[in-house]
Amino acid sequence: MITAKTQRIFELMQETQKSLSDPDNWTAFLRTAAWQYKYPFEDQVLIYAQRPDAAACASMEVWNKRMHRWINKGSKGIALLRETGGHYGLEYVFDVADTSDRYNRELRLWQYDSRYDSAIIETLENTFGEIKSSLGIREAIHDAVHNAVEDNKTDYLHEIGFVKNNSLLNGLDSVNLDYRFRQTAEASVRYIVMCRMGLNAGDVMEREDLEFIRDFNTPETISILGNAVSSVSEHALRNISETIRAEQRREKFDERRNTIYNRDNNKTERTDNYGRDSIQNSGRLSDTGADGSAGGIQDREIWDAETDISQGAPQEPVLDNADERNAPESFGGDRPNSGRAGTEDSVTDGTVRGSDGGIESPGSAEVDGTDEQSSPVGRGDGTRRTGIQLSLFDVPLPSEEEQRNIVMSAERNSSAFLVPQQIIDEVLTTGSNNRDSIINICSRYSKNKSSEENVEFLKDEYKQGGKGFVFDGAKVSVWWNAEGMRIAYGDRADDLGQLIAWEDIDKRIGELLELGRFAPQETLDSINEYERKKAADAVWYMYRDLDTEQFPEMKELFEEEWF
């Protein structure tokens, strides 16, 4: 049995689908679909109908428990059709614009930059086949989309053959049907991809490219076309976004970290760090006693933290994945490519879509958008219509206070609020506040001591102290003592901070050394010289402090030429 609300949403979807055969309406829909590219076509249609300017949608549960944001009072949900066990109902999602958090953070999504063009073009060619043009990213997208549509059109054309009788496609032979489908699908996918990348999509599509959209004038035919466009564009944009993230990680691996700001008046001047000159020339960061690591997060600063600095909050979002939600199966999920099955209502990648030769796009399980440059949620080109979020679609919400309690509980219990591993790794690669800490740690771990011995060494190396960092605008504080290392967002790493035991720190340092990410090769190559210098210094200090007047025989133990 379908309720009145569910029936109304189903009718809304059909009415909106009929309107999409108009070129202007179809183009407006594509602009919405560009930002909802991981939703199936039917969901994209309903989001377009109700909230065409939506940037990143998720359910209240996802916003509360995973993104740690609450839905603002008075916000209207976007109703999506769902089927469960043969019964149809509604799921409500909310745009990020309807959410807030206690830190006033701005959610940020992945952003294209022309410096990634070569890598993106290579990915497109590896994914979709030969790219003939070498003129630039727009031409590469054109060729890749052509290949993708060509490879996947057969099933869609077969489906259209069963439903075209009541449409303007009726009476067309297979050649003309193929031509109309390919031209419309290719132009539409190119437009979506260009819109999401922030390129001027109008540069790649003339009005004539959509001249045949009018022929898809029934819900059935426009749905098949829409599913094809949605599937291909999702596959392309997933690969592009993953390539951008990979390139950003590579850049951060190589780039020099920012200057460190030392506020500890008790520290000795760092003018004699071992191996400092050669490490500076290696293109990596010099830091508080650290010779730098092979990994790096952009826009990082470091200060020396104290135990009593006030609790703060991240200035930038922890997660960068609100646009990467697994949408549950959509209404009418028995249609090929009509929905994306998700194991749970989450904002992470991982969906696989397509059937019978359609596109399959296994998503990355990575949540780590925290390490990438990104753009604030917003819109690309084109105008927006208002949408029709009527009172019919209102959904009772818990109060903001109730949601805040849910958010705070999730922050305490959910690993999503924990500091990402890459930031922890960055902290570890700065060492303690001791001079030459990194090379001293490397030297120690080159001796293959037991874990127990390493733990005792680390406790002695770090003793008690702390420091603060700024990673891409978000403050992170660290404090360590005999208990372990606490790390937290904000200006203070107190009891609420994430505790990392020395045993775990020992294990991770060993792993980073094996991966070549704990210190640059120049530091590792200088360990033997560093050890000899330490030994020579120890002998010299012993010789210098001898009381040869009282114990003249001690002087005979040393040869003058040694010094």
XYZ file of C-alpha atoms in Angstrom:
563
model
C 0.000 0.000 0.000
C 1.286 3.441 -0.924
C 0.478 6.403 1.302
C -0.807 9.692 -0.074
C 2.572 11.342 0.460
C 4.413 8.560 -1.294
C 1.971 8.678 -4.178
C 2.430 12.431 -4.457
C 6.205 12.076 -4.615
C 5.877 9.381 -7.255
C 3.665 11.711 -9.287
C 6.147 14.533 -8.762
C 8.920 12.360 -10.148
C 6.855 11.473 -13.212
C 5.787 15.073 -13.798
C 9.366 16.256 -13.504
C 10.623 13.530 -15.830
C 8.114 14.615 -18.472
C 9.343 18.203 -18.196
C 12.929 17.137 -18.814
C 12.325 16.660 -22.531
C 12.575 20.437 -22.810
C 16.226 21.404 -23.534
C 16.280 24.211 -20.966
C 14.805 22.028 -18.237
C 17.158 19.171 -19.106
C 20.168 21.479 -18.918
C 19.010 22.801 -15.533
C 18.590 19.226 -14.322
C 22.117 18.344 -15.453
C 23.513 21.172 -13.314
C 21.833 19.668 -10.260
C 22.899 16.129 -11.203
C 26.522 17.273 -11.437
C 26.578 17.806 -7.655
C 24.516 14.700 -6.904
C 26.401 12.417 -9.260
C 26.530 9.510 -6.818
C 22.770 9.329 -6.536
C 20.727 7.315 -9.065
C 18.733 9.143 -11.728
C 15.372 8.948 -9.919
C 16.912 10.503 -6.800
C 18.568 13.186 -8.898
C 15.188 14.006 -10.436
C 13.529 14.403 -7.044
C 16.380 16.483 -5.653
C 16.142 18.683 -8.747
C 12.373 18.985 -8.329
C 12.545 19.938 -4.659
C 15.974 21.490 -4.095
C 17.792 22.152 -7.386
C 20.593 24.104 -5.699
C 21.488 21.281 -3.272
C 25.235 20.717 -2.977
C 25.636 17.707 -0.662
C 22.705 15.658 0.618
C 22.434 13.056 3.362
C 19.906 11.798 5.870
C 19.583 13.322 9.319
C 21.205 10.238 10.834
C 24.243 10.631 8.608
C 24.530 14.349 9.335
C 24.195 13.765 13.084
C 26.221 10.628 13.651
C 28.817 10.684 10.887
C 29.274 14.310 9.933
C 28.487 15.604 13.444
C 26.142 18.294 12.169
C 22.528 18.941 13.101
C 19.601 19.933 10.888
C 18.577 23.533 11.407
C 15.155 24.298 12.796
C 12.588 24.848 10.060
C 14.506 22.958 7.391
C 12.457 20.940 4.923
C 13.528 17.473 3.923
C 14.031 16.334 0.355
C 11.764 13.309 -0.106
C 13.199 10.353 -1.996
C 11.308 7.198 -2.973
C 12.439 3.917 -1.469
C 11.364 0.307 -1.847
C 11.845 -2.238 0.925
C 10.411 -5.715 0.643
C 7.860 -4.711 -1.961
C 6.629 -1.765 0.093
C 7.224 1.786 -1.026
C 7.958 4.691 1.250
C 9.943 7.887 1.626
C 13.407 8.728 2.879
C 14.209 12.332 3.674
C 17.610 13.853 3.036
C 18.869 17.346 3.768
C 21.318 19.589 1.998
C 24.442 20.768 3.790
C 23.017 24.307 3.669
C 20.383 23.118 6.157
C 22.986 21.947 8.675
C 25.203 23.494 11.323
C 27.863 22.337 13.742
C 29.196 23.713 16.973
C 32.451 24.788 15.352
C 30.887 26.761 12.466
C 32.952 24.765 10.024
C 32.430 24.955 6.292
C 32.081 21.611 4.565
C 34.503 21.358 1.687
C 34.327 19.165 -1.401
C 36.958 18.079 -3.893
C 38.073 20.704 -6.378
C 39.544 20.408 -9.833
C 42.745 22.265 -10.691
C 44.382 22.435 -14.097
C 47.672 21.213 -12.660
C 46.071 17.758 -12.440
C 45.222 17.662 -16.165
C 47.928 15.192 -17.173
C 47.029 12.739 -14.427
C 43.290 13.054 -15.134
C 43.803 12.516 -18.858
C 45.893 9.423 -18.149
C 43.181 8.082 -15.835
C 40.449 8.730 -18.388
C 42.441 6.925 -21.053
C 43.161 3.967 -18.787
C 39.503 3.772 -17.806
C 37.638 4.495 -21.019
C 40.101 3.728 -23.787
C 42.199 5.665 -26.269
C 41.940 9.443 -26.207
C 42.758 10.704 -29.668
C 42.982 14.402 -28.932
C 45.999 15.856 -27.152
C 44.754 19.440 -27.037
C 43.678 19.555 -23.407
C 41.338 18.431 -20.647
C 38.115 19.416 -22.444
C 39.006 17.410 -25.509
C 40.078 14.470 -23.329
C 36.714 14.524 -21.543
C 34.989 14.627 -24.941
C 36.844 11.514 -26.166
C 36.483 9.618 -22.878
C 32.743 10.255 -22.705
C 32.348 9.188 -26.328
C 34.126 5.915 -25.587
C 32.116 5.276 -22.421
C 28.749 5.870 -24.060
C 29.743 3.800 -27.068
C 30.776 0.902 -24.839
C 27.591 0.941 -22.760
C 24.841 2.001 -25.172
C 23.687 -1.455 -26.265
C 21.691 -2.341 -23.158
C 20.054 1.071 -22.974
C 19.056 1.014 -26.639
C 17.625 -2.448 -26.106
C 15.475 -1.149 -23.236
C 14.317 1.855 -25.248
C 13.115 -0.518 -27.937
C 10.494 -1.875 -25.525
C 9.100 1.504 -24.377
C 9.452 3.874 -27.325
C 5.987 3.296 -28.810
C 4.329 6.167 -26.963
C 7.223 8.577 -27.520
C 8.560 10.623 -30.398
C 11.221 7.945 -30.798
C 8.582 5.609 -32.221
C 9.109 4.819 -35.871
C 12.836 5.463 -35.889
C 15.067 2.799 -37.332
C 17.972 1.451 -35.301
C 20.519 3.781 -36.942
C 18.593 6.947 -36.156
C 17.685 5.751 -32.668
C 21.349 5.014 -31.997
C 22.377 8.432 -33.288
C 19.840 10.332 -31.181
C 20.709 8.413 -28.044
C 24.470 8.745 -28.447
C 24.444 12.456 -29.237
C 22.137 13.315 -26.343
C 23.858 11.050 -23.823
C 27.364 12.198 -24.721
C 26.480 15.889 -24.587
C 24.719 15.393 -21.247
C 27.569 13.486 -19.609
C 30.130 16.014 -20.823
C 28.014 18.795 -19.359
C 27.728 17.076 -15.958
C 31.450 16.327 -15.775
C 32.407 19.855 -16.785
C 29.949 21.408 -14.327
C 31.258 19.374 -11.401
C 34.834 20.199 -12.299
C 33.998 23.900 -12.333
C 34.781 24.297 -16.024
C 32.593 26.343 -18.335
C 30.256 23.603 -19.490
C 28.688 25.925 -22.054
C 31.941 25.755 -23.999
C 31.409 22.101 -24.830
C 27.708 21.982 -25.572
C 25.714 23.798 -28.209
C 21.956 23.902 -28.128
C 21.981 21.657 -31.195
C 23.638 18.933 -29.128
C 20.369 18.539 -27.229
C 18.041 18.864 -30.188
C 16.870 15.260 -29.749
C 16.029 15.516 -26.033
C 12.473 16.369 -27.089
C 12.119 12.861 -28.511
C 12.557 11.343 -25.034
C 9.169 12.693 -24.019
C 7.836 9.905 -21.802
C 8.854 8.961 -18.243
C 10.034 5.597 -19.530
C 12.321 6.888 -22.299
C 13.734 9.805 -20.300
C 14.383 7.409 -17.398
C 16.471 5.098 -19.575
C 18.437 8.028 -20.986
C 18.813 9.500 -17.496
C 20.105 6.258 -16.037
C 22.691 6.022 -18.808
C 23.826 9.606 -18.280
C 23.901 9.154 -14.506
C 25.903 5.918 -14.678
C 28.544 7.159 -17.109
C 28.982 10.536 -15.411
C 29.299 8.910 -11.998
C 31.961 6.547 -13.268
C 33.908 9.390 -14.861
C 33.660 11.727 -11.866
C 34.610 9.032 -9.372
C 37.777 8.348 -11.327
C 38.525 12.057 -11.674
C 37.985 12.756 -7.978
C 40.134 9.791 -6.931
C 42.882 10.928 -9.298
C 42.812 14.435 -7.862
C 43.066 13.048 -4.340
C 45.958 10.805 -5.335
C 47.772 13.728 -6.949
C 47.239 15.883 -3.884
C 48.656 13.154 -1.685
C 51.649 12.901 -3.997
C 52.192 16.661 -3.838
C 52.018 16.635 -0.088
C 54.444 13.732 -0.003
C 57.017 15.831 -1.832
C 56.401 19.378 -0.804
C 58.254 21.263 1.854
C 56.355 21.679 5.049
C 55.707 25.108 6.415
C 57.985 26.955 8.781
C 57.725 25.943 12.392
C 57.025 28.494 15.036
C 58.714 27.769 18.315
C 57.340 29.463 21.399
C 59.269 27.615 24.088
C 61.615 30.101 25.732
C 63.412 27.290 27.525
C 64.608 25.617 24.349
C 68.169 26.012 23.178
C 68.647 27.738 19.863
C 68.451 25.221 17.026
C 71.574 26.247 15.184
C 73.408 22.958 15.231
C 70.847 20.342 14.219
C 72.647 17.428 12.753
C 72.325 17.094 9.016
C 70.189 20.249 8.830
C 71.789 21.774 5.757
C 71.503 18.705 3.610
C 67.931 18.134 4.693
C 66.940 21.701 3.888
C 68.170 21.125 0.366
C 66.062 17.996 0.002
C 62.851 19.935 -0.442
C 61.301 18.907 2.854
C 60.373 20.647 6.052
C 62.720 21.508 8.854
C 60.899 21.385 12.137
C 61.177 21.177 15.895
C 64.163 18.894 16.108
C 62.885 16.864 13.168
C 64.577 16.353 9.881
C 61.284 16.009 8.084
C 59.473 13.086 6.649
C 58.566 11.949 3.226
C 54.905 12.690 3.813
C 53.305 16.045 4.382
C 50.039 17.920 4.764
C 49.755 21.257 3.074
C 49.444 24.455 5.104
C 50.899 23.008 8.259
C 52.299 25.155 11.021
C 53.586 24.014 14.375
C 53.696 25.705 17.723
C 54.701 24.400 21.161
C 51.562 23.530 23.083
C 51.018 23.896 26.821
C 48.699 21.817 28.960
C 46.537 24.761 29.935
C 45.707 26.298 26.561
C 41.950 26.497 26.068
C 39.918 23.876 24.269
C 39.202 24.843 20.685
C 37.753 23.293 17.577
C 38.801 22.463 14.061
C 38.705 25.494 11.825
C 38.127 23.313 8.778
C 36.073 20.149 8.357
C 37.446 16.809 9.422
C 35.725 14.978 6.594
C 35.466 15.756 2.914
C 32.940 13.263 1.789
C 29.423 14.570 2.130
C 29.091 14.303 -1.627
C 30.147 10.652 -1.481
C 27.091 9.089 0.061
C 25.848 5.566 -0.538
C 22.232 6.067 -1.490
C 19.936 3.166 -0.628
C 18.120 1.540 -3.517
C 15.774 3.928 -5.252
C 12.108 3.556 -6.107
C 11.692 1.136 -8.983
C 14.996 -0.538 -8.189
C 14.280 -3.442 -10.497
C 15.127 -1.292 -13.523
C 18.727 -1.873 -14.645
C 20.985 0.914 -13.418
C 18.080 2.515 -11.581
C 19.646 2.537 -8.171
C 22.798 2.258 -6.137
C 22.757 -0.258 -3.391
C 24.488 0.719 -0.194
C 25.212 -1.444 2.771
C 24.312 1.347 5.127
C 23.324 4.951 5.139
C 26.752 6.483 5.018
C 28.685 9.222 3.344
C 31.608 7.119 2.245
C 32.407 5.818 -1.185
C 31.900 2.207 -1.980
C 28.888 1.854 -4.228
C 28.866 -0.363 -7.282
C 26.315 0.241 -9.989
C 25.471 -1.220 -13.347
C 24.206 -4.494 -14.721
C 24.400 -6.513 -17.884
C 27.278 -4.668 -19.396
C 26.566 -1.372 -17.706
C 29.143 0.668 -15.889
C 30.494 -0.625 -12.652
C 32.273 1.862 -10.444
C 33.766 0.472 -7.290
C 34.362 3.420 -5.021
C 37.230 4.055 -2.730
C 36.689 3.283 0.921
C 38.856 6.246 1.765
C 37.326 8.944 3.908
C 40.282 11.043 4.017
C 39.522 14.108 2.530
C 41.164 15.820 5.255
C 44.510 15.829 3.520
C 43.416 17.512 0.342
C 42.857 21.013 -0.890
C 39.174 21.431 -1.471
C 36.561 23.964 -2.359
C 33.692 25.165 -0.207
C 30.309 23.879 -1.246
C 28.858 26.080 -3.885
C 27.583 26.192 -7.377
C 29.040 26.247 -10.827
C 27.543 27.964 -13.807
C 23.896 28.411 -14.637
C 20.795 29.619 -12.862
C 18.632 27.750 -10.395
C 14.906 27.412 -10.127
C 13.274 27.536 -6.730
C 12.121 23.959 -6.297
C 8.877 22.858 -4.690
C 9.575 21.890 -1.096
C 5.930 22.079 -0.062
C 4.511 21.497 3.391
C 3.546 18.059 2.095
C 7.227 17.108 2.370
C 7.760 18.366 5.900
C 9.203 15.716 8.169
C 9.128 15.909 11.984
C 12.626 16.531 13.298
C 14.083 16.242 16.761
C 14.878 19.608 18.269
C 18.295 21.130 17.657
C 19.139 20.484 21.304
C 18.281 16.795 20.924
C 20.350 16.612 17.755
C 23.277 18.369 19.451
C 23.230 15.679 22.121
C 23.336 13.034 19.406
C 26.216 14.872 17.724
C 28.198 15.193 20.947
C 27.680 11.518 21.708
C 28.817 10.624 18.202
C 31.907 12.793 18.578
C 32.848 10.916 21.714
C 32.168 7.453 20.314
C 32.577 7.609 16.559
C 35.941 7.016 14.940
C 34.905 9.573 12.321
C 35.749 12.342 14.798
C 39.096 10.894 15.678
C 42.174 12.532 14.244
C 42.956 10.896 10.879
C 45.953 8.592 10.669
C 47.786 10.889 8.267
C 47.733 13.724 10.790
C 48.945 11.342 13.499
C 51.749 10.285 11.164
C 52.652 13.914 10.518
C 52.860 14.531 14.258
C 55.101 11.504 14.769
C 57.456 12.595 11.984
C 58.228 15.811 13.863
C 59.664 13.879 16.803
C 59.884 15.286 20.306
C 60.976 18.787 21.224
C 64.572 17.647 21.599
C 67.205 18.818 19.156
C 68.025 16.142 16.581
C 65.050 14.100 17.765
C 64.255 12.517 14.407
C 67.759 11.289 13.638
C 68.094 10.115 17.216
C 64.921 8.033 16.834
C 66.094 6.699 13.473
C 69.411 5.761 14.997
C 67.709 3.941 17.848
C 65.404 1.974 15.535
C 68.337 0.940 13.340
C 69.586 -1.180 16.251
C 66.641 -3.626 16.104
C 65.826 -3.359 19.783
C 62.796 -5.073 21.296
C 59.445 -3.305 21.475
C 59.760 -3.013 25.253
C 63.171 -1.341 24.926
C 61.871 1.010 22.230
C 58.932 2.049 24.394
C 61.243 2.944 27.262
C 63.444 4.854 24.839
C 60.460 6.822 23.504
C 59.271 7.719 26.999
C 62.737 9.048 27.787
C 63.018 10.826 24.431
C 59.691 12.630 24.788
C 59.445 12.887 28.590
C 56.631 15.428 29.105
C 55.698 18.207 26.731
C 53.663 19.067 23.706
C 53.236 21.132 20.594
C 50.500 22.447 18.353
C 49.937 22.185 14.623
C 47.788 23.800 11.985
C 46.795 21.399 9.226
C 45.040 23.144 6.338
C 43.646 25.717 8.743
C 42.554 23.279 11.468
C 44.361 23.436 14.807
C 45.626 20.179 16.281
C 47.210 19.968 19.728
C 49.437 17.231 21.102
C 50.508 16.483 24.668
C 52.610 13.564 25.841
C 53.723 12.059 29.127
C 54.371 8.611 30.577
C 50.803 7.583 29.753
C 51.235 8.120 26.022
C 50.464 10.823 23.478
C 47.158 12.661 23.407
C 46.079 14.393 20.209
C 42.973 16.472 19.617
C 41.540 19.164 17.408
C 41.686 22.620 18.954
C 44.043 24.435 21.272
C 44.258 21.774 23.927
C 44.963 18.056 24.102
C 43.430 17.193 27.456
C 41.609 14.124 28.715
C 39.177 14.360 25.786
C 42.029 13.976 23.342
C 42.645 10.751 21.494
C 45.157 8.720 23.528
C 47.845 6.807 21.671
C 49.836 4.404 23.808
C 53.612 4.329 23.493
C 53.353 0.728 22.327
C 51.230 1.858 19.385
C 53.569 4.764 18.697
C 56.510 2.355 18.649
C 54.690 0.123 16.170
C 53.714 2.998 13.896
C 57.184 4.524 13.841
C 58.526 1.143 12.767
C 55.941 0.962 9.991
C 56.693 4.491 8.803
C 60.398 3.700 8.700
C 59.727 0.598 6.613
C 57.564 2.649 4.257
C 60.253 5.303 3.950
C 57.890 7.952 5.311
C 59.354 8.707 8.724
C 62.431 10.617 7.562
C 64.072 11.565 4.272
C 66.826 9.358 2.906
C 69.421 12.012 3.702
C 68.675 11.552 7.391
C 68.894 7.771 7.211
C 72.153 7.954 5.286
C 73.698 10.146 7.973
C 72.930 7.864 10.928
C 76.430 6.355 11.094
C 78.092 9.752 10.974
C 75.665 10.987 13.627
C 76.552 8.041 15.872
C 80.275 8.653 15.437
C 79.830 12.309 16.279
C 77.861 11.416 19.426
C 80.590 9.020 20.486
C 83.319 11.566 19.745
C 81.461 14.240 21.698
C 81.086 11.879 24.654
C 84.833 11.122 24.656
C 85.676 14.794 24.328
C 83.395 15.824 27.211
C 84.890 13.083 29.372
C 88.423 14.191 28.494
C 87.591 17.842 29.043
C 86.130 17.203 32.501
C 88.944 15.003 33.805
C 90.637 16.138 36.981
C 94.143 15.268 35.813
C 95.789 16.976 38.789
C 94.150 14.612 41.245
C 94.151 11.612 38.906
C 97.140 12.085 36.565
C 97.061 8.438 35.535
C 93.712 9.017 33.783
C 95.336 11.292 31.260
C 97.399 8.390 30.004
C 94.208 6.681 28.814
C 93.786 9.248 26.052
C 95.959 10.008 23.045
C 96.340 13.719 22.347
C 96.052 13.244 18.588
C 92.514 11.913 19.041
C 91.351 15.414 19.645
